Every structure is written in C-alpha cells, then in structure tokens.
Amino acid sequence: MDVQTFLSSHANPAKLYKLKHLSKVEVITNDPSGCTFTLGFDNLRSQSVAPPQWTMRNIDDRNRLLLCILNICKDILGRLPKVVGIDVVEMALWAKENTPSVSTQNNLEDGPVAATVTETELKVTVEKELVSQAEEEDMEALLDTYVMGIGEAEAFSERLKRELLALEAANVHAILESEPLIDEVLQGLEAATYCVDDMDEWLGIFNVKLRHMREDIESIETRNNKLEMQSVNNKTLIAELDKLLERLHVPSEYAASLTGGSFDESRMLQHIEACEWLTGALHGLEAPNFDPNYAKMRAVKEKRAELEKLKSTFVRRASEFLRNYFASLVDFMISDKTFFSQRGQLKRPDHADLRYKCRTYARLLQHLKSLDENCLGPLRKAYCISLNLLLRREAREFANELRASTKAPKTPTIWLEASTGSGQNTNAADTSTVSDAYAKMLTIFIPLLVDESSFFAHFMCFEVPALVPPGNKPAYGNDDANDDDLGIMDIDENDSKTGKNSTELAALNISLQDLLDGIQEDFYAVVDWAYKIDPLRCISMHGITERYLSGQKADAAGFVRLLLGDLESRISTQFGRFVDEACHQIERNERNVRQMGVLSYIPRFATLATRMEQYIQGQSRDLVDQAYTKFVSIMFVTLEKVSQTDPKYADMFLLENYAAFQNSLYDLANIVPTLAKFYHQASEAYEQACTRHITVIIYSQFERLFQFARRIEDLMYTIAPEEIPFQLGLSKMDLRKMLKSSVSGVDKNISVMYKKLQKNLTSEELLPSLWNKCKKEFLDKYESFAQLVAKIYPTEIIPSVVEMRELLASM
C-alpha cells in the first residue's frame, strides 16, 4: 500500500505536511484489523520542493524525518511499528545525543503546523529478529569499556580496527612459538596415515572376498530358484499329464459295450451311457475343448485312432441291428392278417405298438447321428422300405374292402345322351355312399400318413420344425388318439429349434417319397371306382380333397401334400373327362337332319346343374363353373348349328330352345353367378329370335303395306315430303290400291298370322306371349305407317290405329 494513502486514511492533515515530498516509504506495521502493511522509503525528491528547514543535507535530517513518520504511525496504531532497512544502533545513538526537544514550524500550502518531538517520543524499539537482547547487552558492555562519547563513532571504529590487528599479530606469534608441538602432531599424523593405509589394504582384501562371496551366494540363489521353478513345473506337468491320461482312458465297461453285446432293450441304458461317454471323449479331443499343442503327441494320436475305431465298430453294429430290427417288425405285422381289413370288416391301421418299439431306440439314433451322421442315410432308407410295404398293404386291403362294402348303383348314370328320354335322370339313384367312401379313405389314411411323416422326421433325427404341433395332432382313431403320441418330441430337446433348415427339409421330403411312394395308387383306384359309378361325385371328392389340402402346411409332410395335390389333379382330370364326354353327347345332336321342338339336352342340363350344385363342397365351385362354361358354350353352338339345318323354321326352333333353357334354369340362375350370365345371354338370343320370327309372319300378310311405308321413309331422306305423292308408284291412286288389297280384309289376314304362329310351335305355353309380341309389333309398324300417311297424304283416309288395336283385342 502507498504510505501516503495509508497515512491519509488514519491521520489528520496537520501531521502529514512533512511527508508530501516522500517518493517511497516502507514501514512494516500491524494494522488494528490484523492485516500487515509495508511502509518504507528509499530516497527523497529534490530539496527545492521541501521547506528550507526540512532540506536533508545530512543524516540528521533523515533520522528526524524517520522519527516523525514513526511518531505519526504510533499515533495511528497506538504503538511503534517494526522498522526494516535502518541501522537501529545508529538511530539509538543519535536519539541519545538529541534528547532535547525539537520544535519545528513550517509553512506549507496548507498553513503553519507545529510539530514537537520529545525524548520519550524518540525511543526506538529494536525487534528480536533484528538485534537480540544478548547482542544488545554485549554492545553496551563493549561501549562501557571505552571512555568515549556517543558522537565519537569513527574514533571508536578506528580503535577497534587497531585492536583487531594486534590480536591477529599475537595469534601468529603464538603459532610460531608452538612449532615442536606441531612436529609431534605431524609425526602422529604420519603414523596414523600408515595405519590408515594398512587398514585400507585390508579393507580392499575383505571387499574382494565379500564380492566373491556375494557372487557365490547369488549363483546359489539362482540355481535354487531354477530348481524350485523346475519342481513347480514338474508338479504342474504331472498334474496335467494325469488329467490327460484320465481323458484318454477308456473305461473297460464302455469299451465292452461299444464292441460287443446285444442291443436288447434291457441293455440299451448301458449302450446309451457308452455312446454319451464316447461322444464326450471325441469332442474332448477337438478344438476348442482340447489344447492344440497336445494334438501332435503320439499318445493322443493313438488314443484318437482307438476312439475312432470304437466309434466305427459301434456304428456298424448298431446300424446292422436297426436295419434287421425294422424289417423284422414289419414282417411280423404283415404276416398277421388281423392287422389288415378283411372281408366284412374294415380295419383301421394301428401303429401304436410299432412306434413304441421303435421309440426304444430313439436315443440310440440320436447318438448315432452325433457319432457319424452319414450312417443315418442307409438307416432311413431301410426304415422307409420296410414301412412302405406295411402302409401299401394296409391301404390296398382297406381300399378293396371299402369298395366291396359300399352299396352303389350297378349301372352308371348317363346325363346328356341324346337317345334317352329327358326324364330318365330325374330320379337318379343316390350315389352319396361313393363320396362317403372316398372321404372315409382320406379320413383314415391322411392323418395316419401325416403322423407317420412326423414320427419319421423326429425318429430319424431330421432337424426340421414339428410337422404336427403338440396339441394340434390329428388323431385318426379315438382309441389311438392318446396312445399315438409316444413322446417323440422328448427324444432331443434341440428339436424345438426355430427356423427352417432347407437342406434337412429337402432330405426329409426325399425320404418321405421312399416311405409313402406307391400308396397313391390305392387312392387313385378309389377315385376311378367312384367316377365309374357317378362322375358327378368327382365334385364332392374334389371339395373333400381341397379341405384336407388346405389343412396341410406347405413345409410339413411334403409327400402328403403332394399326394393330395395329385388326387385333386386326378379328380379334376376325371371330371374333365366326364365334361368332354357330355359335350360330345351334345354335339351328336347336330347330326340329325331334322330337329323340332326343344332339344333333349336342354332340360337334361338343368337336372345336371341341379345335381352338381348339390355336390359342391368347399373350393369345388371353380371346377363346377368351368364345367358350366364348357357345357353351355357347346350347347349354344350346337343349337345354332342345328337351327341352320332348316332355315325356314330356325327362329322358331331357337326361341323355343332358348325359352326352355331360361325356364329350366330360372331358380339356379338366381343363386349361381355363372349360370346367371348364361341366362341373360339366352334371354337376349330369345328376344332376337322372337323379333325375327314375328317380323317374318307380319310381312307374310302385310308385305305391300309396309313396303309402301318403307319406300316413303327412304325418299324422305332425299326429297321434300310434299313432292313424294308425285313420285312413280307413290301417288294417291297407288296408295288407294295398296290399302284396298291389304286393309280391306285385315281381320282375315290377322287370323292367318295367328295360325302361322301356332302352326309350327311345339311349346304351347309360349303361344300367348308370342301372340302378344306379334300384335304389339304389328301395331307399332301400323302406327308408323299411319303417321307417314297423315304427313304425306293428309287428305287420304285410312283405318285408324285405335280401330286396329280394338280389332286385335277382339280376336
């Protein structure tokens, strides 16, 4: 802190006038608040600035100024501060010499201020850290030995210097007088030097010996450490070799089980334990379970070879046993006729006992797969061949007895044959037992085949999702529903993997082909048998097959789905064959030279369509609609061809047949969209035939009348109406002649029209509607003629339209 700032904040201005010319003052003091301030000085400004009486020409001026500052600090702090960088001794001496009070008065810019310094105020406290109490006492004792005034400091200093020189000279003289003593001391020092040299030599010898001893000790310690490390390593190696030998050891009971002994059910537990040990031992010798550094050891190689030999021996023995076992199971069942359907008794296939016996060796197959997966191929093939014989025998016997026990008509129904009467098929025999027999065949064997596929997939260790999920398994027999689930899902917990292994699934489907191939022939035989009895039953069988097909997963029992697909295709083919034959029967009608009335296949088709609608199940609607389209298309084409054999009566023939088609299919067209489309098509064709036939009849009696009207209509496009009466053949005279010949006997002409309409019509129920259409058409044409006459020949009188309408109504 600047000294003037400090003093200005703690003292009154009257005491500060002497400090205005200080450049820097440093005084160490303790502030009443506990803080420490540093105040000091190093020089003063020029003399011309200060008053004359305070110009510092010697040390007295400086001391007086310093005492003044100390006095001010004392007033401020209540005590004198510590002073740094000042010769306190000099100040103390100076203070003693200047004990009289000093009065000073100076006029500065702020006015005269008086300052009085007394002896008590000039006391300076010397702090302990600057001059100690002992030093101060020594200094006072020193000053007391000399009779000098306090102002004779220079003389005192000179005297001290002379005494110092005298003391140093005395010390030199004393040293010179003590030479003999010095010689003795030197001799003693020399003897001591020899002793020291001898001791140093001995110490060097001892040091070399100690260094050699240290090296020997270090060598001994190194060898000892190596021996200890070797001992630890040897113990570790022995322990590791013991573990290795333990892993390489083949228990005698396992070796005996793997190389010999029967595969009876009572010994299966021992075989399973031996397989588990062998599998673990082989896996234990493979990375990462086995240290690669051990792989090159001869003992390890020999032991691995021994394990491989044990594995191959066991796999060969087990595979041979299982192949023979599967064949013996199937041969036993085939030799016993009670397992198959017999005359008068349908036998439901029961494989519960077969699966139970196979399940005994399910664990064995799992371990064979883990030991050698390649051995499963021949085993799967052997199982499929054996079981395929059983399944085909069961299906053949069941299908034969099913056909024999089903009551069906002896003669097949002919639906669209032209030579038979139209009412023959109306009371056709009931053939529902045929489709029921087919449904029973599927009901028994499709779930059986699906179950066999599922059992085979898991029994033979295919890594595929469950073909028949637990809880949704189709039980094909009430008695076997619970016994058929033999816990095959418990064979291997890893079989519940999510995801699909496409390679495994492809291999499974190939094996299922071997397992079930040939059984489709018995299904085909049932389909062909049902077709021969009633071809329409193909519709019911198609729907039944489609229902089973939609219930099978695409990636599940693949062959079963293929079997159902083939059955569906065969049924569609057979039904298509029936449709083609029926179409040929329809086409035979055109060979007749003369056809009158309604063709026989028109009402027969209505009966056929009614029966087909009764047989539709599930997804067979498309099959039936395709048949409808083919039937009706051929019918309409044939109808048009037959009508051309006699053009004179073609329209009458067409309208009768189209009308019969509509009448017979009216109810079905309201519920079957495909038939509704053909119904409307027939309706349009009927209207066109009616129009053409009625027009011919009208023109046969009133040709001159309407030809005259047509000529007028044609001329109206080219000339004015008023000029038409002047044209050749259209004069008023010509009009009168035409009216006389055509209208004079109009009632007779109308009667002739009615007779002609009635003459060749075989369907009397159509006559009223046709006659009404004829009268309406005649009135429309006559009204047009009357309007033309009124416009072209306004003065001529003809029978009015009202008269004509009344005349027609009265007839």
CSV table of N, CA, C and O in Angstrom, one decimal, residues 123 194 215 248 270 272 278 387 393 413 462 464 468 482 623 697 727 782:
chain,number,residue,atom,x,y,z
A,123,LYS,N,12.2,7.3,21.2
A,123,LYS,CA,12.6,6.0,21.5
A,123,LYS,C,12.3,5.0,20.4
A,123,LYS,O,11.2,5.1,19.8
A,194,TYR,N,49.9,-44.2,8.0
A,194,TYR,CA,50.3,-45.6,7.7
A,194,TYR,C,49.3,-46.6,8.1
A,194,TYR,O,49.0,-47.6,7.4
A,215,GLU,N,28.9,-63.0,-5.0
A,215,GLU,CA,28.6,-63.7,-6.3
A,215,GLU,C,28.3,-65.2,-6.1
A,215,GLU,O,27.4,-65.7,-6.8
A,248,LEU,N,-7.8,-89.6,-21.7
A,248,LEU,CA,-7.5,-90.6,-22.7
A,248,LEU,C,-7.9,-92.0,-22.3
A,248,LEU,O,-7.9,-93.0,-23.1
A,270,GLN,N,-27.1,-99.2,-20.9
A,270,GLN,CA,-25.6,-99.3,-21.0
A,270,GLN,C,-25.0,-98.8,-22.3
A,270,GLN,O,-24.0,-98.0,-22.3
A,272,ILE,N,-26.4,-96.5,-24.2
A,272,ILE,CA,-26.6,-95.1,-24.3
A,272,ILE,C,-25.5,-94.4,-23.4
A,272,ILE,O,-24.9,-93.4,-23.9
A,278,LEU,N,-18.5,-91.9,-25.3
A,278,LEU,CA,-17.7,-91.8,-26.5
A,278,LEU,C,-17.8,-90.5,-27.2
A,278,LEU,O,-16.9,-89.9,-27.7
A,387,LEU,N,-41.3,-99.9,-43.9
A,387,LEU,CA,-42.7,-99.4,-43.5
A,387,LEU,C,-43.5,-99.1,-44.7
A,387,LEU,O,-44.8,-99.2,-44.7
A,393,ARG,N,-49.7,-102.3,-48.0
A,393,ARG,CA,-50.6,-103.4,-47.8
A,393,ARG,C,-51.9,-103.0,-47.0
A,393,ARG,O,-53.0,-103.4,-47.4
A,413,THR,N,-75.0,-93.6,-64.5
A,413,THR,CA,-76.0,-92.7,-64.9
A,413,THR,C,-75.5,-91.9,-66.2
A,413,THR,O,-74.3,-91.4,-66.2
A,462,PHE,N,-34.3,-85.7,-38.1
A,462,PHE,CA,-34.2,-84.6,-39.1
A,462,PHE,C,-34.4,-83.3,-38.3
A,462,PHE,O,-35.3,-83.2,-37.4
A,464,VAL,N,-35.9,-80.4,-38.4
A,464,VAL,CA,-36.9,-79.6,-39.0
A,464,VAL,C,-38.0,-79.3,-37.9
A,464,VAL,O,-38.1,-79.9,-36.9
A,468,VAL,N,-46.4,-81.9,-36.9
A,468,VAL,CA,-47.7,-81.9,-36.2
A,468,VAL,C,-47.5,-81.3,-34.8
A,468,VAL,O,-46.9,-82.0,-33.9
A,482,ASN,N,-54.7,-91.1,-27.9
A,482,ASN,CA,-53.7,-90.8,-26.8
A,482,ASN,C,-52.5,-91.7,-26.9
A,482,ASN,O,-51.4,-91.3,-26.4
A,623,LEU,N,-64.3,-75.5,-60.2
A,623,LEU,CA,-64.4,-76.7,-61.0
A,623,LEU,C,-65.7,-76.8,-61.7
A,623,LEU,O,-65.9,-77.0,-62.9
A,697,ILE,N,-93.7,-63.3,-90.0
A,697,ILE,CA,-95.1,-63.6,-90.0
A,697,ILE,C,-95.9,-62.4,-90.4
A,697,ILE,O,-96.8,-62.4,-91.3
A,727,GLN,N,-94.2,-39.0,-107.1
A,727,GLN,CA,-93.2,-40.0,-107.5
A,727,GLN,C,-93.9,-41.2,-108.0
A,727,GLN,O,-95.0,-41.5,-107.7
A,782,TYR,N,-97.9,-50.4,-87.8
A,782,TYR,CA,-99.0,-49.7,-88.5
A,782,TYR,C,-99.1,-48.2,-88.0
A,782,TYR,O,-99.5,-47.4,-88.8
